[in-house]
Coordinates of C-alpha atoms and ligand atoms in Angstrom, one line a residue:
X2 CA 12.2 95.0 -106.3
X3 CA 11.9 94.4 -110.0
X4 CA 14.3 94.6 -112.9
X5 CA 13.1 95.6 -116.3
X6 CA 12.0 92.6 -118.3
X7 CA 12.9 92.1 -121.9
X8 CA 13.9 89.5 -124.3
X9 CA 17.1 91.5 -125.1
X10 CA 19.8 93.5 -123.5
X11 CA 19.6 96.6 -121.3
X12 CA 18.4 99.7 -123.2
X13 CA 21.6 101.5 -122.2
X14 CA 23.6 99.0 -124.2
X15 CA 21.4 99.6 -127.2
X16 CA 21.7 103.3 -126.6
X17 CA 25.5 103.0 -127.0
X18 CA 25.1 101.0 -130.2
X19 CA 22.7 103.6 -131.6
X20 CA 25.2 106.4 -130.7
X21 CA 28.2 104.4 -132.0
X22 CA 30.2 104.8 -128.7
X23 CA 31.7 102.2 -126.5
X24 CA 31.6 102.5 -122.7
X25 CA 34.2 105.0 -121.6
X26 CA 34.9 106.3 -125.2
X27 CA 35.0 110.1 -125.1
X28 CA 32.4 112.0 -127.1
X29 CA 30.8 115.4 -127.3
X30 CA 27.0 115.2 -127.3
X31 CA 26.8 118.0 -129.8
X32 CA 29.0 116.1 -132.3
X33 CA 26.8 113.0 -131.9
X34 CA 23.5 114.8 -132.5
X35 CA 24.7 117.1 -135.3
X36 CA 28.0 116.4 -137.1
X37 CA 27.7 112.6 -137.1
X38 CA 24.6 112.9 -139.3
X39 CA 26.2 115.5 -141.6
X40 CA 28.7 112.9 -142.7
X41 CA 26.0 110.6 -144.0
X42 CA 22.9 112.7 -144.8
X43 CA 23.7 116.4 -144.6
X44 CA 20.5 117.4 -146.5
X45 CA 18.1 115.4 -144.3
X46 CA 15.6 117.5 -142.4
X47 CA 16.6 118.1 -138.7
X48 CA 14.0 120.5 -137.6
X49 CA 10.8 122.1 -138.9
X50 CA 10.1 125.3 -137.0
X51 CA 6.6 126.7 -136.8
X52 CA 5.2 129.6 -134.9
X53 CA 1.8 131.0 -134.2
X54 CA 2.0 133.4 -137.1
X55 CA 2.0 130.4 -139.4
X56 CA 5.7 130.8 -140.5
X57 CA 7.4 127.5 -141.3
X58 CA 11.2 127.1 -141.6
X59 CA 13.0 123.9 -142.4
X60 CA 16.6 123.2 -141.3
X61 CA 18.7 120.3 -142.5
X62 CA 21.4 118.7 -140.3
X63 CA 24.0 120.7 -142.3
X64 CA 22.1 123.9 -141.5
X65 CA 22.1 122.8 -137.9
X66 CA 25.9 122.1 -137.9
X67 CA 26.7 125.5 -139.3
X68 CA 24.3 127.4 -137.0
X69 CA 25.6 125.6 -133.9
X70 CA 29.2 126.2 -135.0
X71 CA 28.5 129.9 -135.3
X72 CA 27.0 130.0 -131.8
X73 CA 30.0 128.1 -130.5
X74 CA 32.5 130.5 -132.2
X75 CA 30.6 133.5 -130.9
X76 CA 30.9 132.1 -127.4
X77 CA 34.7 131.6 -128.0
X78 CA 35.0 135.2 -129.0
X79 CA 33.5 136.2 -125.7
X80 CA 36.0 134.1 -123.8
X81 CA 33.7 131.3 -122.8
X82 CA 35.7 128.3 -121.6
X83 CA 34.8 124.6 -121.0
X84 CA 32.8 124.3 -117.8
X85 CA 31.5 127.9 -117.9
X86 CA 27.7 128.1 -117.5
X87 CA 25.8 129.5 -120.6
X88 CA 22.1 130.1 -119.9
X89 CA 19.2 130.8 -122.2
X90 CA 15.9 132.5 -121.6
X91 CA 14.1 132.0 -124.9
X92 CA 10.9 130.6 -126.3
X93 CA 11.4 127.4 -128.4
X94 CA 12.8 129.4 -131.4
X95 CA 15.6 128.1 -133.5
X96 CA 18.1 130.3 -131.6
X97 CA 17.3 128.4 -128.4
X98 CA 18.3 125.0 -129.8
X99 CA 21.4 126.5 -131.4
X100 CA 22.4 128.2 -128.2
X101 CA 22.1 125.1 -126.1
X102 CA 24.0 122.9 -128.6
X103 CA 26.5 125.7 -129.4
X104 CA 27.4 126.0 -125.6
X105 CA 27.8 122.2 -125.4
X106 CA 30.0 122.2 -128.5
X107 CA 32.5 124.4 -126.7
X108 CA 32.5 122.2 -123.6
X109 CA 30.5 124.8 -121.6
X110 CA 27.4 123.8 -119.6
X111 CA 24.1 124.8 -121.0
X112 CA 21.4 126.0 -118.6
X113 CA 18.0 126.4 -120.3
X114 CA 15.5 128.6 -118.4
X115 CA 11.7 128.6 -119.1
X116 CA 11.0 131.9 -120.9
X117 CA 8.0 132.7 -118.7
X118 CA 10.1 132.6 -115.5
X119 CA 9.7 135.7 -113.3
X120 CA 12.6 137.9 -112.3
X121 CA 13.3 136.1 -108.9
X122 CA 13.2 132.7 -110.6
X123 CA 15.8 133.9 -113.2
X124 CA 17.9 135.6 -110.6
X125 CA 18.0 132.5 -108.3
X126 CA 19.2 130.2 -111.1
X127 CA 21.7 132.6 -112.7
X128 CA 23.1 133.4 -109.2
X129 CA 23.3 129.9 -107.9
X130 CA 25.0 128.5 -111.1
X131 CA 27.4 131.5 -111.4
X132 CA 26.3 131.8 -115.1
X133 CA 28.7 133.7 -117.3
X134 CA 26.5 134.3 -120.3
X135 CA 22.7 134.7 -120.8
X136 CA 21.1 134.5 -124.2
X137 CA 17.6 136.0 -124.3
X138 CA 15.1 137.9 -126.5
X139 CA 14.5 141.6 -126.5
X140 CA 11.0 141.1 -125.2
X141 CA 12.4 139.7 -121.9
X142 CA 14.9 142.5 -121.3
X143 CA 12.8 144.3 -118.7
X144 CA 12.6 141.4 -116.3
X145 CA 16.1 140.3 -117.2
X146 CA 17.5 143.7 -116.2
X147 CA 15.7 143.4 -112.8
X148 CA 16.9 139.9 -112.4
X149 CA 20.6 140.4 -113.0
X150 CA 21.3 143.5 -111.0
X151 CA 24.3 142.8 -108.8
X152 CA 25.2 139.3 -110.2
X153 CA 28.9 139.6 -110.5
X154 CA 29.5 136.4 -112.4
X155 CA 27.4 137.4 -115.4
X156 CA 29.6 138.9 -118.1
X157 CA 27.3 139.2 -121.1
X158 CA 23.7 139.2 -122.0
X159 CA 23.2 138.3 -125.7
X160 CA 20.0 139.6 -127.2
X161 CA 17.9 138.2 -130.1
X162 CA 15.9 141.1 -131.6
X163 CA 17.2 144.0 -129.5
X164 CA 14.6 146.6 -128.6
X165 CA 14.3 149.8 -130.6
X166 CA 15.5 151.9 -127.6
X167 CA 18.9 150.1 -127.6
X168 CA 21.0 147.9 -125.4
X169 CA 22.9 148.8 -122.3
X170 CA 25.8 147.7 -120.1
X171 CA 26.7 144.1 -120.7
X172 CA 24.0 143.5 -123.3
X173 CA 25.1 142.7 -126.9
X174 CA 23.3 142.2 -130.1
X175 CA 23.4 138.4 -130.8
X176 CA 23.0 138.8 -134.6
X177 CA 26.0 141.1 -134.8
X178 CA 28.2 138.6 -132.9
X179 CA 27.0 135.8 -135.1
X180 CA 27.8 137.8 -138.3
X181 CA 31.5 137.7 -137.4
X182 CA 31.5 134.1 -136.2
X183 CA 32.8 131.1 -138.1
X184 CA 30.5 128.3 -139.1
X185 CA 33.3 125.7 -139.0
X186 CA 34.0 125.4 -135.3
X187 CA 34.8 121.8 -134.4
X188 CA 33.3 120.3 -131.2
X189 CA 35.5 120.5 -128.1
X190 CA 36.9 117.0 -127.2
X191 CA 34.9 116.4 -124.0
X192 CA 35.0 113.2 -122.1
X193 CA 31.6 111.4 -121.6
X194 CA 31.8 112.3 -117.9
X195 CA 32.2 116.1 -118.5
X196 CA 29.2 118.2 -117.5
X197 CA 26.9 119.5 -120.3
X198 CA 23.5 120.5 -118.9
X199 CA 22.1 122.2 -115.8
X200 CA 18.4 122.1 -115.2
X201 CA 16.9 123.6 -112.1
X202 CA 14.3 121.6 -110.2
X203 CA 12.2 122.6 -107.2
X204 CA 12.3 121.0 -103.8
X205 CA 10.2 121.4 -100.6
X206 CA 12.6 123.7 -98.9
X207 CA 14.9 126.4 -100.1
X208 CA 15.4 127.6 -103.7
X209 CA 15.5 125.3 -106.7
X210 CA 18.5 123.0 -107.1
X211 CA 20.7 122.7 -110.2
X212 CA 20.5 119.2 -111.5
X213 CA 23.8 118.5 -113.3
X214 CA 24.0 116.1 -116.3
X215 CA 27.1 114.9 -118.3
X216 CA 27.6 114.1 -122.0
X217 CA 27.0 110.4 -121.3
X218 CA 23.3 111.3 -120.6
X219 CA 22.9 111.1 -124.4
X220 CA 23.1 107.3 -124.2
X221 CA 19.9 107.3 -122.1
X222 CA 18.2 109.8 -124.4
X223 CA 19.0 107.8 -127.5
X224 CA 18.1 104.5 -125.9
X225 CA 14.7 105.6 -124.7
X226 CA 13.9 107.7 -127.8
X227 CA 14.2 104.4 -129.7
X228 CA 12.9 101.9 -127.1
X229 CA 9.9 103.8 -125.8
X230 CA 9.1 106.5 -128.4
X231 CA 9.9 104.0 -131.1
X232 CA 11.5 106.8 -133.2
X233 CA 12.8 106.1 -136.7
X234 CA 14.3 108.5 -139.2
X235 CA 11.1 108.2 -141.4
X236 CA 9.0 109.6 -138.5
X237 CA 7.6 113.1 -138.2
X238 CA 8.0 113.7 -134.5
X239 CA 6.6 116.3 -132.2
X240 CA 7.4 116.7 -128.6
X241 CA 5.2 119.5 -127.1
X242 CA 7.6 120.2 -124.2
X243 CA 9.6 123.4 -123.9
X244 CA 13.4 123.0 -123.4
X245 CA 13.1 125.2 -120.3
X246 CA 12.1 121.9 -118.7
X247 CA 13.9 118.6 -118.9
X248 CA 11.4 116.9 -121.3
X249 CA 12.1 119.6 -123.8
X250 CA 15.9 118.9 -123.8
X251 CA 15.9 115.1 -123.5
X252 CA 13.1 114.6 -126.0
X253 CA 12.7 117.8 -128.1
X254 CA 16.4 118.0 -128.7
X255 CA 18.9 115.3 -127.6
X256 CA 17.1 111.9 -128.0
X257 CA 15.5 112.4 -131.4
X258 CA 18.5 114.1 -133.0
X259 CA 20.8 111.5 -131.5
X260 CA 18.8 109.1 -133.8
X261 CA 18.8 111.6 -136.8
X262 CA 15.0 112.0 -136.5
X263 CA 13.4 115.2 -137.8
X264 CA 11.5 117.1 -135.2
X265 CA 8.8 119.7 -135.2
X266 CA 9.4 122.7 -133.0
X267 CA 6.4 124.8 -132.3
X268 CA 6.7 128.3 -130.9
X269 CA 3.1 129.1 -130.0
X270 CA 0.5 128.6 -127.3
X271 CA -2.0 125.9 -126.8
X272 CA -5.3 125.7 -128.7
X273 CA -6.8 122.4 -129.9
X274 CA -7.3 123.7 -133.4
X275 CA -3.6 125.0 -133.7
X276 CA -2.3 121.7 -132.4
X277 CA -4.5 119.5 -134.5
X278 CA -3.7 121.6 -137.6
X279 CA 0.0 121.1 -136.9
X280 CA -0.4 117.3 -136.6
X281 CA -2.4 117.3 -139.8
X282 CA 0.0 119.6 -141.8
X283 CA 3.2 118.0 -140.7
X284 CA 1.8 114.4 -140.8
X285 CA 3.1 113.9 -137.3
X286 CA 3.6 110.2 -136.6
X287 CA 5.0 110.1 -133.1
X288 CA 3.7 112.6 -130.5
X289 CA 5.1 113.1 -127.0
X290 CA 2.9 115.3 -124.8
X291 CA 1.5 115.8 -121.3
X292 CA -1.7 114.8 -119.4
X293 CA -2.6 118.4 -119.0
X294 CA -2.5 119.0 -122.7
X295 CA -4.5 115.8 -123.4
X296 CA -7.1 116.7 -120.8
X297 CA -7.5 120.1 -122.4
X298 CA -7.9 118.5 -125.8
X299 CA -10.5 116.1 -124.3
X300 CA -12.4 119.0 -122.9
X301 CA -12.6 120.5 -126.4
X302 CA -14.3 117.3 -127.6
X303 CA -14.1 114.5 -130.2
X304 CA -15.5 116.8 -132.8
X305 CA -12.5 119.2 -132.7
X306 CA -10.3 116.2 -133.4
X307 CA -12.6 114.8 -136.1
X308 CA -12.4 118.1 -138.0
X309 CA -8.7 117.2 -138.8
X310 CA -7.0 114.3 -140.6
X311 CA -5.0 112.8 -137.8
X312 CA -4.4 109.5 -139.5
X313 CA -0.6 110.1 -139.6
X314 CA -0.4 109.4 -135.9
X315 CA 1.0 106.0 -135.0
X316 CA 2.4 106.3 -131.5
X317 CA 1.4 108.7 -128.6
X318 CA 3.2 109.0 -125.2
X319 CA 2.8 111.2 -122.2
X320 CA 4.8 112.4 -119.2
X321 CA 4.9 114.7 -116.2
X322 CA 1.8 113.8 -114.2
X323 CA -0.5 110.9 -113.6
X324 CA -2.3 110.0 -116.9
X325 CA -5.9 109.4 -116.0
X326 CA -7.5 106.2 -117.3
X327 CA -10.4 108.2 -118.8
X328 CA -7.9 110.1 -120.9
X329 CA -6.5 106.8 -122.2
X330 CA -10.0 105.6 -123.1
X331 CA -10.8 108.9 -124.8
X332 CA -7.5 108.9 -126.7
X333 CA -8.2 105.4 -128.0
X334 CA -11.6 106.4 -129.2
X335 CA -10.5 109.7 -130.7
X336 CA -7.0 109.0 -132.1
X337 CA -7.3 105.3 -132.4
X338 CA -4.2 104.7 -130.3
X339 CA -3.5 103.8 -126.7
X340 CA -1.7 106.7 -125.1
X341 CA 1.4 105.3 -123.3
X342 CA 2.4 106.9 -120.0
X343 CA 6.1 107.3 -119.1
X344 CA 7.7 108.1 -115.8
X345 CA 10.9 109.9 -115.1
X346 CA 12.4 113.1 -113.6
X347 CA 14.9 115.9 -114.1
X348 CA 17.3 113.9 -111.9
X349 CA 16.9 110.6 -113.9
X350 CA 17.6 112.4 -117.2
X351 CA 15.5 110.0 -119.2
X352 CA 12.6 107.6 -118.9
X353 CA 12.9 104.8 -116.4
X354 CA 9.5 103.3 -116.0
X355 CA 7.2 103.3 -119.0
X356 CA 4.5 101.7 -121.0
X357 CA 7.0 100.6 -123.7
X358 CA 5.5 99.5 -127.0
X359 CA 5.8 95.8 -126.1
X360 CA 3.8 96.1 -122.9
X361 CA 0.0 95.7 -122.6
X362 CA -1.2 98.9 -121.0
X363 CA -3.0 98.9 -117.7
X364 CA -4.7 102.3 -117.7
X365 CA -3.6 104.3 -114.7
X366 CA -0.2 102.5 -114.3
X367 CA 3.1 104.1 -115.3
X368 CA 4.1 100.8 -116.8
X369 CA 7.3 98.8 -115.9
X370 CA 11.0 99.5 -115.4
X371 CA 12.8 99.5 -118.8
X372 CA 15.2 96.7 -119.5
X373 CA 18.4 97.7 -117.6
X374 CA 16.5 99.7 -114.9
X375 CA 16.0 98.2 -111.4
X376 CA 13.2 99.8 -109.5
X377 CA 11.7 99.2 -106.1
X378 CA 9.1 100.4 -103.6
X379 CA 10.7 100.9 -100.3
X380 CA 9.6 100.9 -96.7
X381 CA 9.9 104.6 -95.7
X382 CA 11.6 103.8 -92.4
X383 CA 13.9 100.8 -93.2
X384 CA 14.4 101.6 -96.9
X385 CA 14.0 97.8 -97.6
X386 CA 11.9 96.8 -100.6
X387 CA 8.2 96.1 -100.0
X388 CA 6.2 93.4 -101.6
X389 CA 3.5 94.1 -104.3
X390 CA 0.4 95.9 -103.1
X391 CA 2.2 97.9 -100.4
X392 CA 2.6 101.7 -100.9
X393 CA 6.1 103.2 -100.2
X394 CA 8.9 105.2 -101.6
X395 CA 9.7 104.8 -105.3
X396 CA 13.4 104.1 -105.7
X397 CA 15.9 103.1 -108.4
X398 CA 19.2 101.2 -108.2
X399 CA 22.0 103.5 -109.5
X400 CA 23.8 104.1 -111.7
X401 CA 22.5 104.6 -115.3
X402 CA 24.1 106.8 -118.0
X403 CA 21.7 109.8 -117.7
X404 CA 21.6 109.9 -114.0
X405 CA 22.3 113.3 -112.5
X406 CA 25.8 113.7 -111.1
X407 CA 25.1 116.2 -108.4
X408 CA 23.0 119.1 -107.3
X409 CA 25.1 122.2 -108.2
X410 CA 26.9 123.4 -105.0
X411 CA 24.7 121.1 -102.9
X412 CA 26.5 117.8 -102.4
X413 CA 24.7 117.5 -99.1
X414 CA 21.3 117.4 -100.8
X415 CA 22.6 115.0 -103.5
X416 CA 23.8 112.6 -100.8
X417 CA 20.5 112.7 -99.0
X418 CA 18.8 111.2 -102.1
X419 CA 20.6 107.9 -101.7
X420 CA 19.8 105.3 -99.0
X421 CA 20.6 101.6 -98.7
X422 CA 22.0 101.4 -102.2
X423 CA 18.9 103.1 -103.8
X424 CA 18.2 106.5 -105.3
X425 CA 15.1 107.9 -103.7
X426 CA 12.9 109.6 -106.3
X427 CA 10.7 111.6 -103.9
X428 CA 7.6 109.9 -105.2
X429 CA 5.3 107.3 -103.6
X430 CA 4.1 104.3 -105.5
X431 CA 3.1 100.6 -105.3
X432 CA 3.5 97.6 -107.6
X433 CA 0.9 95.1 -108.5
X434 CA 1.4 91.3 -108.6
X435 CA 2.5 91.5 -112.3
X436 CA 5.2 94.1 -111.7
X437 CA 3.4 97.2 -113.0
X438 CA 4.1 100.4 -111.1
X439 CA 1.3 102.7 -109.9
X440 CA 2.0 106.3 -109.0
X441 CA 0.5 107.5 -105.7
X442 CA 1.8 111.0 -105.1
X443 CA 4.8 113.0 -104.1
X444 CA 6.5 112.2 -100.8
X445 CA 7.3 115.9 -100.3
X446 CA 5.4 119.2 -100.5
X447 CA 6.5 119.9 -104.1
X448 CA 3.5 121.0 -106.3
X449 CA 3.1 119.6 -109.8
X450 CA 1.0 122.1 -111.7
X451 CA 0.3 121.2 -115.3
X452 CA 3.4 118.9 -115.3
X453 CA 5.7 121.7 -113.9
X454 CA 7.2 121.2 -110.5
X455 CA 7.0 124.3 -108.3
X456 CA 8.5 124.6 -104.8
X457 CA 6.1 125.9 -102.2
X458 CA 9.0 127.9 -100.7
X459 CA 9.4 129.9 -103.9
X460 CA 5.7 130.9 -103.9
X461 CA 5.7 131.6 -100.2
X462 CA 8.8 133.8 -100.6
X463 CA 7.1 135.8 -103.3
X464 CA 3.9 136.3 -101.1
X465 CA 6.0 137.3 -98.2
X466 CA 7.6 140.2 -100.1
X467 CA 4.2 141.9 -99.8
X468 CA 4.3 144.2 -96.7
X469 CA 0.8 143.1 -95.5
X470 CA 1.8 139.3 -95.4
X471 CA 3.5 137.9 -92.4
X472 CA 3.0 134.2 -93.0
X473 CA 2.3 132.1 -96.0
X474 CA 1.7 128.4 -96.9
X475 CA 1.5 127.2 -100.5
X476 CA 0.2 123.7 -101.4
X477 CA -1.5 121.8 -104.3
X478 CA -5.3 121.5 -104.8
X479 CA -6.9 119.2 -107.3
X480 CA -8.4 120.8 -110.5
X481 CA -10.0 119.2 -113.5
X482 CA -7.8 120.3 -116.4
X483 CA -4.4 120.8 -114.7
X484 CA -4.3 117.9 -112.3
X485 CA -3.0 120.1 -109.5
X486 CA -3.1 123.8 -109.1
X487 CA -1.4 126.0 -106.5
X488 CA -3.4 127.4 -103.6
X489 CA -2.1 129.6 -100.7
X490 CA -3.2 130.7 -97.3
X491 CA -1.7 133.8 -95.8
X492 CA -1.8 135.6 -92.4
X493 CA -1.8 139.4 -92.6
X494 CA 0.1 141.9 -90.4
X495 CA -1.8 143.6 -87.7
X496 CA -3.8 146.4 -89.2
X497 CA -3.9 145.0 -92.7
X498 CA -7.2 143.8 -94.2
X499 CA -8.1 141.4 -96.8
X500 CA -9.5 142.9 -100.0
X501 CA -10.0 141.9 -103.6
X502 CA -7.1 144.2 -104.6
X503 CA -4.8 142.6 -102.1
X504 CA -5.5 139.1 -103.4
X505 CA -4.9 140.4 -106.9
X506 CA -1.6 142.0 -105.9
X507 CA -0.5 138.8 -104.3
X508 CA -1.1 136.8 -107.4
X509 CA 0.7 139.5 -109.5
X510 CA 3.7 139.2 -107.2
X511 CA 3.9 135.5 -107.8
X512 CA 3.5 136.0 -111.5
X513 CA 6.3 138.6 -111.7
X514 CA 8.7 136.8 -109.4
X515 CA 8.2 133.1 -110.1
X516 CA 6.2 132.9 -113.3
X517 CA 2.6 132.6 -114.5
X518 CA 2.5 128.8 -114.1
X519 CA 3.0 129.2 -110.3
X520 CA 0.2 131.8 -109.7
X521 CA -2.1 130.4 -107.0
X522 CA -5.6 129.8 -108.2
X523 CA -6.9 130.6 -104.7
X524 CA -5.4 132.8 -102.0
X525 CA -7.2 132.9 -98.7
X526 CA -6.5 135.1 -95.7
X527 CA -6.6 133.2 -92.4
X528 CA -6.0 134.1 -88.8
X529 CA -3.3 131.5 -88.2
X530 CA -1.4 128.8 -90.0
X531 CA -0.9 125.3 -88.4
X532 CA 2.7 125.0 -87.0
X533 CA 4.8 122.3 -85.4
X534 CA 6.0 122.9 -81.8
X535 CA 9.3 124.1 -83.3
X536 CA 7.4 126.7 -85.4
X537 CA 7.5 125.0 -88.8
X538 CA 4.4 125.6 -90.9
X539 CA 2.6 122.3 -91.6
X540 CA 1.6 122.8 -95.3
X541 CA -0.3 119.5 -95.4
X542 CA -2.5 120.5 -92.5
X543 CA -3.0 123.9 -94.1
X544 CA -4.0 122.1 -97.3
X545 CA -6.4 119.8 -95.4
X546 CA -8.0 122.8 -93.7
X547 CA -8.3 124.6 -97.1
X548 CA -10.0 121.6 -98.7
X549 CA -12.2 120.8 -95.7
X550 CA -10.6 117.4 -95.3
X551 CA -9.9 115.7 -92.0
X552 CA -6.6 117.0 -90.7
X553 CA -5.6 113.6 -89.4
X554 CA -3.4 112.8 -86.5
X555 CA -1.4 116.0 -85.9
X556 CA 1.0 114.5 -83.5
X557 CA 2.5 112.4 -86.3
X558 CA 3.0 115.4 -88.4
X559 CA 4.3 117.5 -85.5
X560 CA 8.0 117.6 -86.0
X561 CA 8.0 116.3 -89.6
Ligands
PRX616 O1 6.3 113.4 -109.3 C1 6.7 112.8 -110.5 C2 6.0 113.6 -111.7 O2 7.0 114.6 -112.0 C3 8.1 114.5 -111.2 C4 9.3 114.8 -112.0 O3 9.2 116.2 -112.4 P1 10.4 116.8 -113.3 O4 11.7 116.6 -112.6 O5 9.9 118.3 -113.5 O6 10.4 116.1 -114.6 C5 9.1 116.1 -115.4 C6 9.3 115.3 -116.7 C7 10.1 114.1 -116.7 C8 8.2 113.0 -110.8 O7 9.0 112.9 -109.6 N1 5.8 112.7 -112.8 C9 6.6 112.5 -113.9 N2 6.1 111.6 -114.7 C10 5.0 111.1 -114.1 C11 4.8 111.8 -112.9 N3 3.8 111.5 -112.1 C12 2.9 110.6 -112.4 N4 3.0 109.9 -113.6 C13 4.0 110.1 -114.5 N5 4.1 109.5 -115.6

């Protein structure tokens, strides 16, 4: 077991100082990230929004306060009350950030969805959370209409850029609502323990679970944005994550704005030239990105980087998947900086283990627990801490400010994450003699593709909606650029035959229902899938068969 080492106090204490709140003092996170700065520097830049058409828009903190107030008053006008769930399905456009903060300003709970989610993924999350309002873009209405049919709790769908053929039913034009809304709507006086954010995260079985965070989470966001990302108001900061996933809310919204730091928000896809041009044009100094993105940049070569002036960069961090030592070496050679890996999860709300700026980096290690974090590697059976060098379950000692408070409607699953005074992360790891943590893998069947977690059950459910499929197993396979990709093995109904069209249709089903990121790279038809005596499909054995690896001792997997 190891506590974060430091010469000073816990980062959570520093987070409170940075936010200007004492323990137990009530605050509204929207007020702390927006209004607080307007009192001192209303004209300072809050956000620079860029899109793939080359448009660039700059927003000050005062612009942000007015926009967020307008969103909040529009929600008031619709009857939204504290505790109601307000969801978004938007690309990272200004309206996305305003909607999330506008909802939080009213005391409602914001639920950001990844815009590329398929219809079933949207339906599952809106249905489970009992969402009252969804804010989306006209381009998503087709799949939204399919997703929300028969969801009684959903009262309004607010649409950015409505389509030419008009809106129907509960759909409303967002711009028209905002035109009538006040830009002077004060923040609701929430307590720091009131809920503010619901992110869905995938597990091994069943549908994704709603991970609930409270306003106090902002303490963790602020603390780590300073301690690990080393953010200052003079920085030009770009986090490449989308707020449909937790990195995009904690570090492309809350943490940096809690510190009054200007952020770049880029609404466009990946290409090395677009990304390098953005860093060059905006003089980005701090960059938070993912191993998948870095591997893709590495594939495009040093020359692509050398074609741009990247001298503004001073600090680069990464999250979401293991950061390969060769990427760190390449980054040092290409950008002149050691890329610093950080580890955390939707449930932890903010970074817990990291290669903080004061730590010498051991390439391949996630770093050490931050000051104030106590981590351990546990024996899987006894849940007692293991000595260095032994692999086991990565665990943390609760509580901390940004720790999730429950899984929405699933207190049973929440309780199952705690054993022997520890929170079990679901990852496997080991420590070395000097207290560095080394990631080994997931302890469950969840697939991490390009830094996005996907539940095998969601993919299998989509495959099983095809009439020809009677059994399906989804599992991760290693790939060069994405770390892990999804693969699936399926058994067909009697009389059905495998064909290229069938495989294509199966992939399309996953794309439409779950999302493009979850589409299996490989789908293979097999005669049977390995099962336990009680009939449960053994995904790990299916994976071993798929990869031609030894299947190991089946008896030990049998009733697992
Ligand atoms: O398995 C770990 C992996 O991503 C999981 C958390 O995923 P999610 O809740 O979607 O949040 C992602 C962004 C915080 C973890 O349980 N993971 C995250 N960071 C790392 C990592 N795996 C290896 N190295 C990391 N630095």
